[in-house]
Amino acid sequence: MSTVTGTAPETTSEPFAFRRYLAVVGIVGIMAAFVFSLGLSQLSFDGWTLRDGLLQIPRQGDANWYRDFGGRHVPQIQDQDIFYSNLGGAVDAAKNADIVFLGPSFVNYAVDRQTLERSPMLDRLKIYNMAFVGLRGGEFSRRVIKRWKIRPRLWVINADDQFVHFFSSDLNVTLGPQKQPIAAVGRSRLRGYLTVIGRNLHWRIEDLVAAYQNGYFTPTGLYRNVFNGDMGLDANPGYVAMGNKPMLSARDPDCHTNPAVVAYAKTLLEEIGGRVVLTLVPHSQSCTQQAAELAKALNVELITPPFDGLTTVDGGGHLDQPGAQKFTSYLAREIVKTEAFKQAFPAGLGE
């Protein structure tokens, strides 16, 4: 019997080497994007900051805001990736809130921050507006809440049923004429991060092309506040204008809820926990009857501000700023009277 001696041939771990190569490429790519974004920002005068330089386009140098809705040719929105992948500080701000608003864009337009801050009792609470432009159904909100464990003491939910009820499993986004599935829910956090970076770079390039063609830079899009969820609607002249058309109802009031909506709502409320108050932002197609039936089935309180004195920025869809101030003033007075509010804050506000 013979014995073969000697050292084993040297081997390398190909998977490890490949992963290291990808890591290097990824780091170099992010650094390149970082430098490219900074360069575009300097040319665009948009106030790029180190805090979240790749994740946001600040609003006139104010890093408390990020460009959420943009695209000079094809409308796009950031907050589905921002919230689902928990990028930047938006989700943390929602998690730290005492009260969180949920609903479609009607709520973005209807809640006036200054009115809330002047409201007795509410002025000492952290209130976050987690409504989403372009989303009618609440399934996306449910997934974000469940994924990141957002647990305020009180939810204020807009029980709207136009096209799609908020209490439904609908998972689509409608921007302009396009309706499509929400792509963000299929992305990993890394893909979400890269998607947001790419979208911001795309918007900045569009801005620079427009500036070159026009001879001057013009900011575009809608911005969202990182820390309270508000949309910067005051940039829209129509929103802040006086003398807009009054909000009028154009819907048959004989409209009702159904068992599927009630069943979904019960499941959602059980999952999210906390106390709940329903409301209904008035618009031309809002239906108080179905909201009242739903509130009764869920055994929760409903606040339905009247149409009186409300005005609209777009002829019947969304409230303008004067309308939002009236709506919020009414809502704020009524919220603090509800049993849900008293139970959510039994030992004193903000404690």
GROMACS .gro file of C-alpha atoms in nm:
model
  351
    1MET     CA    1   0.000   0.000   0.000
    2SER     CA    2   0.141   0.336  -0.092
    3THR     CA    3   0.065   0.669   0.063
    4VAL     CA    4   0.036   0.987  -0.137
    5THR     CA    5   0.154   1.289   0.054
    6GLY     CA    6   0.161   1.656  -0.027
    7THR     CA    7  -0.052   1.965   0.012
    8ALA     CA    8  -0.400   1.992  -0.134
    9PRO     CA    9  -0.438   2.220  -0.435
   10GLU     CA   10  -0.529   2.577  -0.337
   11THR     CA   11  -0.891   2.662  -0.408
   12THR     CA   12  -1.084   2.987  -0.406
   13SER     CA   13  -1.444   3.040  -0.312
   14GLU     CA   14  -1.602   3.150  -0.637
   15PRO     CA   15  -1.939   3.243  -0.481
   16PHE     CA   16  -1.761   3.460  -0.221
   17ALA     CA   17  -1.546   3.626  -0.484
   18PHE     CA   18  -1.853   3.695  -0.698
   19ARG     CA   19  -2.042   3.845  -0.403
   20ARG     CA   20  -1.743   4.062  -0.322
   21TYR     CA   21  -1.730   4.176  -0.685
   22LEU     CA   22  -2.100   4.265  -0.679
   23ALA     CA   23  -2.053   4.454  -0.352
   24VAL     CA   24  -1.770   4.659  -0.500
   25VAL     CA   25  -1.970   4.731  -0.813
   26GLY     CA   26  -2.271   4.829  -0.602
   27ILE     CA   27  -2.069   5.064  -0.382
   28VAL     CA   28  -1.904   5.225  -0.683
   29GLY     CA   29  -2.244   5.260  -0.852
   30ILE     CA   30  -2.401   5.427  -0.549
   31MET     CA   31  -2.103   5.661  -0.513
   32ALA     CA   32  -2.132   5.752  -0.881
   33ALA     CA   33  -2.505   5.815  -0.841
   34PHE     CA   34  -2.427   6.024  -0.532
   35VAL     CA   35  -2.184   6.245  -0.721
   36PHE     CA   36  -2.410   6.264  -1.029
   37SER     CA   37  -2.710   6.359  -0.816
   38LEU     CA   38  -2.509   6.628  -0.639
   39GLY     CA   39  -2.399   6.771  -0.974
   40LEU     CA   40  -2.754   6.776  -1.110
   41SER     CA   41  -2.876   6.937  -0.791
   42GLN     CA   42  -2.619   7.215  -0.811
   43LEU     CA   43  -2.724   7.288  -1.167
   44SER     CA   44  -3.092   7.279  -1.071
   45PHE     CA   45  -3.057   7.491  -0.755
   46ASP     CA   46  -3.286   7.252  -0.564
   47GLY     CA   47  -3.090   7.250  -0.239
   48TRP     CA   48  -2.956   6.894  -0.231
   49THR     CA   49  -2.858   6.796   0.127
   50LEU     CA   50  -2.639   6.525   0.275
   51ARG     CA   51  -2.911   6.385   0.500
   52ASP     CA   52  -3.104   6.199   0.231
   53GLY     CA   53  -2.939   6.332  -0.081
   54LEU     CA   54  -3.023   6.038  -0.304
   55LEU     CA   55  -3.366   5.970  -0.157
   56GLN     CA   56  -3.520   6.313  -0.193
   57ILE     CA   57  -3.536   6.630  -0.394
   58PRO     CA   58  -3.585   6.899  -0.125
   59ARG     CA   59  -3.840   7.174  -0.161
   60GLN     CA   60  -3.647   7.494  -0.230
   61GLY     CA   61  -3.364   7.375  -0.008
   62ASP     CA   62  -3.594   7.262   0.276
   63ALA     CA   63  -3.501   6.903   0.361
   64ASN     CA   64  -3.823   6.859   0.562
   65TRP     CA   65  -3.993   6.807   0.225
   66TYR     CA   66  -3.930   6.564  -0.061
   67ARG     CA   67  -4.063   6.571  -0.415
   68ASP     CA   68  -4.333   6.307  -0.407
   69PHE     CA   69  -4.526   6.356  -0.730
   70GLY     CA   70  -4.340   6.451  -1.046
   71GLY     CA   71  -4.258   6.375  -1.405
   72ARG     CA   72  -4.286   6.641  -1.671
   73HIS     CA   73  -4.404   6.391  -1.932
   74VAL     CA   74  -4.516   6.076  -1.747
   75PRO     CA   75  -4.658   6.129  -1.395
   76GLN     CA   76  -4.487   5.924  -1.125
   77ILE     CA   77  -4.505   5.915  -0.747
   78GLN     CA   78  -4.248   5.831  -0.483
   79ASP     CA   79  -4.438   5.760  -0.165
   80GLN     CA   80  -4.540   5.403  -0.244
   81ASP     CA   81  -4.173   5.303  -0.243
   82ILE     CA   82  -4.090   5.549   0.037
   83PHE     CA   83  -4.347   5.392   0.270
   84TYR     CA   84  -4.341   5.029   0.163
   85SER     CA   85  -3.961   5.009   0.177
   86ASN     CA   86  -3.935   5.242   0.478
   87LEU     CA   87  -3.695   5.491   0.319
   88GLY     CA   88  -3.610   5.823   0.478
   89GLY     CA   89  -3.795   5.930   0.791
   90ALA     CA   90  -4.161   5.911   0.685
   91VAL     CA   91  -4.247   5.575   0.842
   92ASP     CA   92  -4.071   5.662   1.168
   93ALA     CA   93  -4.271   5.986   1.184
   94ALA     CA   94  -4.596   5.792   1.136
   95LYS     CA   95  -4.491   5.544   1.406
   96ASN     CA   96  -4.431   5.829   1.650
   97ALA     CA   97  -4.769   5.993   1.585
   98ASP     CA   98  -5.058   6.000   1.832
   99ILE     CA   99  -5.318   6.025   1.553
  100VAL     CA  100  -5.286   5.901   1.194
  101PHE     CA  101  -5.521   5.991   0.908
  102LEU     CA  102  -5.587   5.731   0.638
  103GLY     CA  103  -5.761   5.762   0.303
  104PRO     CA  104  -5.718   5.861  -0.063
  105SER     CA  105  -5.616   6.199  -0.201
  106PHE     CA  106  -5.939   6.358  -0.074
  107VAL     CA  107  -5.776   6.348   0.271
  108ASN     CA  108  -5.449   6.498   0.144
  109TYR     CA  109  -5.648   6.798   0.022
  110ALA     CA  110  -5.892   6.820   0.312
  111VAL     CA  111  -5.668   6.829   0.621
  112ASP     CA  112  -5.526   7.175   0.689
  113ARG     CA  113  -5.224   7.166   0.919
  114GLN     CA  114  -5.249   7.520   1.055
  115THR     CA  115  -5.612   7.463   1.154
  116LEU     CA  116  -5.513   7.143   1.339
  117GLU     CA  117  -5.234   7.326   1.521
  118ARG     CA  118  -5.476   7.594   1.638
  119SER     CA  119  -5.736   7.342   1.758
  120PRO     CA  120  -5.773   7.305   2.135
  121MET     CA  121  -5.650   6.965   2.262
  122LEU     CA  122  -5.527   6.856   1.919
  123ASP     CA  123  -5.257   7.122   1.921
  124ARG     CA  124  -5.056   6.914   2.172
  125LEU     CA  125  -5.067   6.592   1.972
  126LYS     CA  126  -4.852   6.455   1.693
  127ILE     CA  127  -5.084   6.409   1.394
  128TYR     CA  128  -4.965   6.236   1.076
  129ASN     CA  129  -5.147   6.244   0.742
  130MET     CA  130  -5.083   5.903   0.585
  131ALA     CA  131  -5.332   5.938   0.299
  132PHE     CA  132  -5.202   5.843  -0.046
  133VAL     CA  133  -5.253   6.027  -0.374
  134GLY     CA  134  -5.367   5.790  -0.648
  135LEU     CA  135  -5.480   5.508  -0.417
  136ARG     CA  136  -5.850   5.450  -0.365
  137GLY     CA  137  -5.836   5.124  -0.170
  138GLY     CA  138  -5.680   5.079   0.173
  139GLU     CA  139  -5.494   4.753   0.109
  140PHE     CA  140  -5.164   4.930   0.053
  141SER     CA  141  -5.208   5.122   0.379
  142ARG     CA  142  -5.288   4.797   0.558
  143ARG     CA  143  -4.968   4.635   0.432
  144VAL     CA  144  -4.752   4.932   0.528
  145ILE     CA  145  -4.908   4.945   0.876
  146LYS     CA  146  -4.861   4.572   0.930
  147ARG     CA  147  -4.507   4.560   0.785
  148TRP     CA  148  -4.369   4.846   0.994
  149LYS     CA  149  -4.594   4.811   1.300
  150ILE     CA  150  -4.745   5.159   1.292
  151ARG     CA  151  -4.959   5.185   1.605
  152PRO     CA  152  -5.101   5.528   1.688
  153ARG     CA  153  -5.355   5.557   1.965
  154LEU     CA  154  -5.622   5.691   1.728
  155TRP     CA  155  -5.692   5.634   1.359
  156VAL     CA  156  -5.910   5.873   1.158
  157ILE     CA  157  -6.016   5.690   0.842
  158ASN     CA  158  -6.199   5.835   0.543
  159ALA     CA  159  -6.474   5.586   0.453
  160ASP     CA  160  -6.502   5.681   0.087
  161ASP     CA  161  -6.643   5.455  -0.183
  162GLN     CA  162  -6.587   5.640  -0.512
  163PHE     CA  163  -6.492   5.381  -0.779
  164VAL     CA  164  -6.329   5.161  -0.513
  165HIS     CA  165  -6.413   5.160  -0.144
  166PHE     CA  166  -6.127   5.240   0.092
  167PHE     CA  167  -6.217   4.923   0.280
  168SER     CA  168  -6.128   4.687  -0.003
  169SER     CA  169  -5.838   4.473  -0.119
  170ASP     CA  170  -5.783   4.689  -0.429
  171LEU     CA  171  -5.409   4.731  -0.487
  172ASN     CA  172  -5.390   4.969  -0.782
  173VAL     CA  173  -5.265   5.321  -0.836
  174THR     CA  174  -5.432   5.574  -1.066
  175LEU     CA  175  -5.222   5.865  -1.188
  176GLY     CA  176  -5.375   6.072  -1.464
  177PRO     CA  177  -5.542   5.839  -1.715
  178GLN     CA  178  -5.335   5.535  -1.611
  179LYS     CA  179  -5.443   5.268  -1.364
  180GLN     CA  180  -5.193   4.996  -1.282
  181PRO     CA  181  -5.091   4.761  -0.998
  182ILE     CA  182  -4.876   4.909  -0.723
  183ALA     CA  183  -4.529   4.789  -0.819
  184ALA     CA  184  -4.370   4.889  -0.487
  185VAL     CA  185  -4.523   4.592  -0.302
  186GLY     CA  186  -4.325   4.351  -0.521
  187ARG     CA  187  -3.986   4.513  -0.454
  188SER     CA  188  -3.727   4.434  -0.192
  189ARG     CA  189  -3.602   4.721   0.020
  190LEU     CA  190  -3.286   4.742  -0.193
  191ARG     CA  191  -3.489   4.759  -0.513
  192GLY     CA  192  -3.715   5.018  -0.355
  193TYR     CA  193  -3.412   5.225  -0.260
  194LEU     CA  194  -3.265   5.205  -0.609
  195THR     CA  195  -3.605   5.283  -0.765
  196VAL     CA  196  -3.637   5.602  -0.561
  197ILE     CA  197  -3.282   5.706  -0.649
  198GLY     CA  198  -3.346   5.643  -1.018
  199ARG     CA  199  -3.674   5.834  -1.015
  200ASN     CA  200  -3.513   6.136  -0.851
  201LEU     CA  201  -3.229   6.135  -1.103
  202HIS     CA  202  -3.481   6.110  -1.386
  203TRP     CA  203  -3.679   6.406  -1.252
  204ARG     CA  204  -3.364   6.615  -1.209
  205ILE     CA  205  -3.257   6.543  -1.567
  206GLU     CA  206  -3.604   6.643  -1.690
  207ASP     CA  207  -3.574   6.967  -1.490
  208LEU     CA  208  -3.237   7.048  -1.645
  209VAL     CA  209  -3.359   6.976  -1.999
  210ALA     CA  210  -3.658   7.204  -1.939
  211ALA     CA  211  -3.430   7.474  -1.795
  212TYR     CA  212  -3.205   7.452  -2.101
  213GLN     CA  213  -3.504   7.482  -2.334
  214ASN     CA  214  -3.674   7.764  -2.142
  215GLY     CA  215  -3.367   7.953  -2.034
  216TYR     CA  216  -3.459   7.940  -1.663
  217PHE     CA  217  -3.526   7.678  -1.398
  218THR     CA  218  -3.884   7.609  -1.289
  219PRO     CA  219  -3.953   7.368  -1.002
  220THR     CA  220  -4.231   7.121  -1.070
  221GLY     CA  221  -4.430   6.849  -0.896
  222LEU     CA  222  -4.583   6.816  -0.551
  223TYR     CA  223  -4.378   6.784  -0.233
  224ARG     CA  224  -4.459   6.587   0.081
  225ASN     CA  225  -4.352   6.664   0.434
  226VAL     CA  226  -4.131   6.396   0.588
  227PHE     CA  227  -4.248   6.456   0.944
  228ASN     CA  228  -4.624   6.510   0.921
  229GLY     CA  229  -4.719   6.363   0.582
  230ASP     CA  230  -4.872   6.683   0.442
  231MET     CA  231  -4.866   6.754   0.070
  232GLY     CA  232  -4.734   7.098  -0.027
  233LEU     CA  233  -5.055   7.197  -0.203
  234ASP     CA  234  -5.000   7.568  -0.148
  235ALA     CA  235  -4.773   7.561  -0.455
  236ASN     CA  236  -5.091   7.523  -0.664
  237PRO     CA  237  -5.244   7.870  -0.730
  238GLY     CA  238  -5.588   7.713  -0.769
  239TYR     CA  239  -5.568   7.552  -0.426
  240VAL     CA  240  -5.503   7.879  -0.243
  241ALA     CA  241  -5.734   8.090  -0.462
  242MET     CA  242  -6.045   8.256  -0.326
  243GLY     CA  243  -6.376   8.236  -0.507
  244ASN     CA  244  -6.355   7.877  -0.628
  245LYS     CA  245  -6.677   7.692  -0.703
  246PRO     CA  246  -6.881   7.560  -0.411
  247MET     CA  247  -6.868   7.187  -0.344
  248LEU     CA  248  -7.202   7.035  -0.441
  249SER     CA  249  -7.326   6.678  -0.420
  250ALA     CA  250  -7.417   6.517  -0.752
  251ARG     CA  251  -7.485   6.165  -0.623
  252ASP     CA  252  -7.808   5.984  -0.545
  253PRO     CA  253  -7.815   5.968  -0.162
  254ASP     CA  254  -7.975   5.622  -0.178
  255CYS     CA  255  -7.638   5.440  -0.172
  256HIS     CA  256  -7.541   5.159   0.063
  257THR     CA  257  -7.255   4.953   0.197
  258ASN     CA  258  -7.229   4.578   0.140
  259PRO     CA  259  -7.113   4.268   0.331
  260ALA     CA  260  -6.776   4.250   0.152
  261VAL     CA  261  -6.687   4.605   0.260
  262VAL     CA  262  -6.798   4.538   0.617
  263ALA     CA  263  -6.599   4.212   0.635
  264TYR     CA  264  -6.281   4.374   0.502
  265ALA     CA  265  -6.321   4.671   0.736
  266LYS     CA  266  -6.360   4.444   1.039
  267THR     CA  267  -6.042   4.258   0.948
  268LEU     CA  268  -5.845   4.578   0.888
  269LEU     CA  269  -5.957   4.739   1.214
  270GLU     CA  270  -5.870   4.425   1.406
  271GLU     CA  271  -5.522   4.416   1.250
  272ILE     CA  272  -5.428   4.780   1.301
  273GLY     CA  273  -5.549   4.804   1.661
  274GLY     CA  274  -5.606   5.127   1.847
  275ARG     CA  275  -5.919   5.340   1.850
  276VAL     CA  276  -6.093   5.438   1.527
  277VAL     CA  277  -6.309   5.727   1.411
  278LEU     CA  278  -6.452   5.728   1.060
  279THR     CA  279  -6.506   6.042   0.860
  280LEU     CA  280  -6.611   6.132   0.507
  281VAL     CA  281  -6.457   6.417   0.311
  282PRO     CA  282  -6.733   6.581   0.106
  283HIS     CA  283  -6.696   6.567  -0.272
  284SER     CA  284  -6.942   6.552  -0.557
  285GLN     CA  285  -6.971   6.170  -0.540
  286SER     CA  286  -6.936   6.106  -0.166
  287CYS     CA  287  -7.211   5.903   0.000
  288THR     CA  288  -7.297   5.963   0.365
  289GLN     CA  289  -7.551   5.678   0.381
  290GLN     CA  290  -7.302   5.402   0.309
  291ALA     CA  291  -7.054   5.551   0.556
  292ALA     CA  292  -7.322   5.563   0.827
  293GLU     CA  293  -7.420   5.202   0.763
  294LEU     CA  294  -7.057   5.096   0.776
  295ALA     CA  295  -6.992   5.283   1.101
  296LYS     CA  296  -7.294   5.115   1.260
  297ALA     CA  297  -7.182   4.770   1.145
  298LEU     CA  298  -6.833   4.832   1.287
  299ASN     CA  299  -6.963   4.996   1.606
  300VAL     CA  300  -6.742   5.302   1.557
  301GLU     CA  301  -6.819   5.673   1.548
  302LEU     CA  302  -6.861   5.868   1.224
  303ILE     CA  303  -6.798   6.238   1.163
  304THR     CA  304  -6.953   6.375   0.843
  305PRO     CA  305  -6.883   6.746   0.795
  306PRO     CA  306  -7.155   6.919   0.589
  307PHE     CA  307  -7.107   7.065   0.242
  308ASP     CA  308  -7.203   7.413   0.365
  309GLY     CA  309  -6.940   7.670   0.272
  310LEU     CA  310  -6.694   7.421   0.124
  311THR     CA  311  -6.522   7.509  -0.202
  312THR     CA  312  -6.337   7.294  -0.452
  313VAL     CA  313  -6.011   7.328  -0.643
  314ASP     CA  314  -6.122   7.111  -0.936
  315GLY     CA  315  -6.496   7.149  -0.969
  316GLY     CA  316  -6.612   6.879  -0.729
  317GLY     CA  317  -6.333   6.631  -0.661
  318HIS     CA  318  -6.103   6.788  -0.402
  319LEU     CA  319  -6.132   7.071  -0.153
  320ASP     CA  320  -5.930   7.389  -0.194
  321GLN     CA  321  -5.751   7.554   0.099
  322PRO     CA  322  -6.048   7.762   0.221
  323GLY     CA  323  -6.261   7.447   0.199
  324ALA     CA  324  -5.995   7.245   0.381
  325GLN     CA  325  -5.983   7.502   0.661
  326LYS     CA  326  -6.360   7.477   0.711
  327PHE     CA  327  -6.355   7.097   0.691
  328THR     CA  328  -6.065   7.064   0.936
  329SER     CA  329  -6.218   7.311   1.180
  330TYR     CA  330  -6.540   7.106   1.193
  331LEU     CA  331  -6.356   6.775   1.212
  332ALA     CA  332  -6.124   6.895   1.491
  333ARG     CA  333  -6.418   7.013   1.704
  334GLU     CA  334  -6.597   6.682   1.665
  335ILE     CA  335  -6.299   6.445   1.709
  336VAL     CA  336  -6.233   6.555   2.065
  337LYS     CA  337  -6.599   6.485   2.154
  338THR     CA  338  -6.586   6.121   2.045
  339GLU     CA  339  -6.559   5.832   2.289
  340ALA     CA  340  -6.277   5.693   2.078
  341PHE     CA  341  -6.069   6.007   2.140
  342LYS     CA  342  -6.145   6.008   2.512
  343GLN     CA  343  -6.050   5.641   2.538
  344ALA     CA  344  -5.733   5.687   2.334
  345PHE     CA  345  -5.611   5.963   2.565
  346PRO     CA  346  -5.760   5.880   2.906
  347ALA     CA  347  -5.472   6.007   3.118
  348GLY     CA  348  -5.423   6.341   2.946
  349LEU     CA  349  -5.303   6.451   2.606
  350GLY     CA  350  -4.956   6.360   2.491
  351GLU     CA  351  -4.887   6.141   2.796
   0.00000   0.00000   0.00000
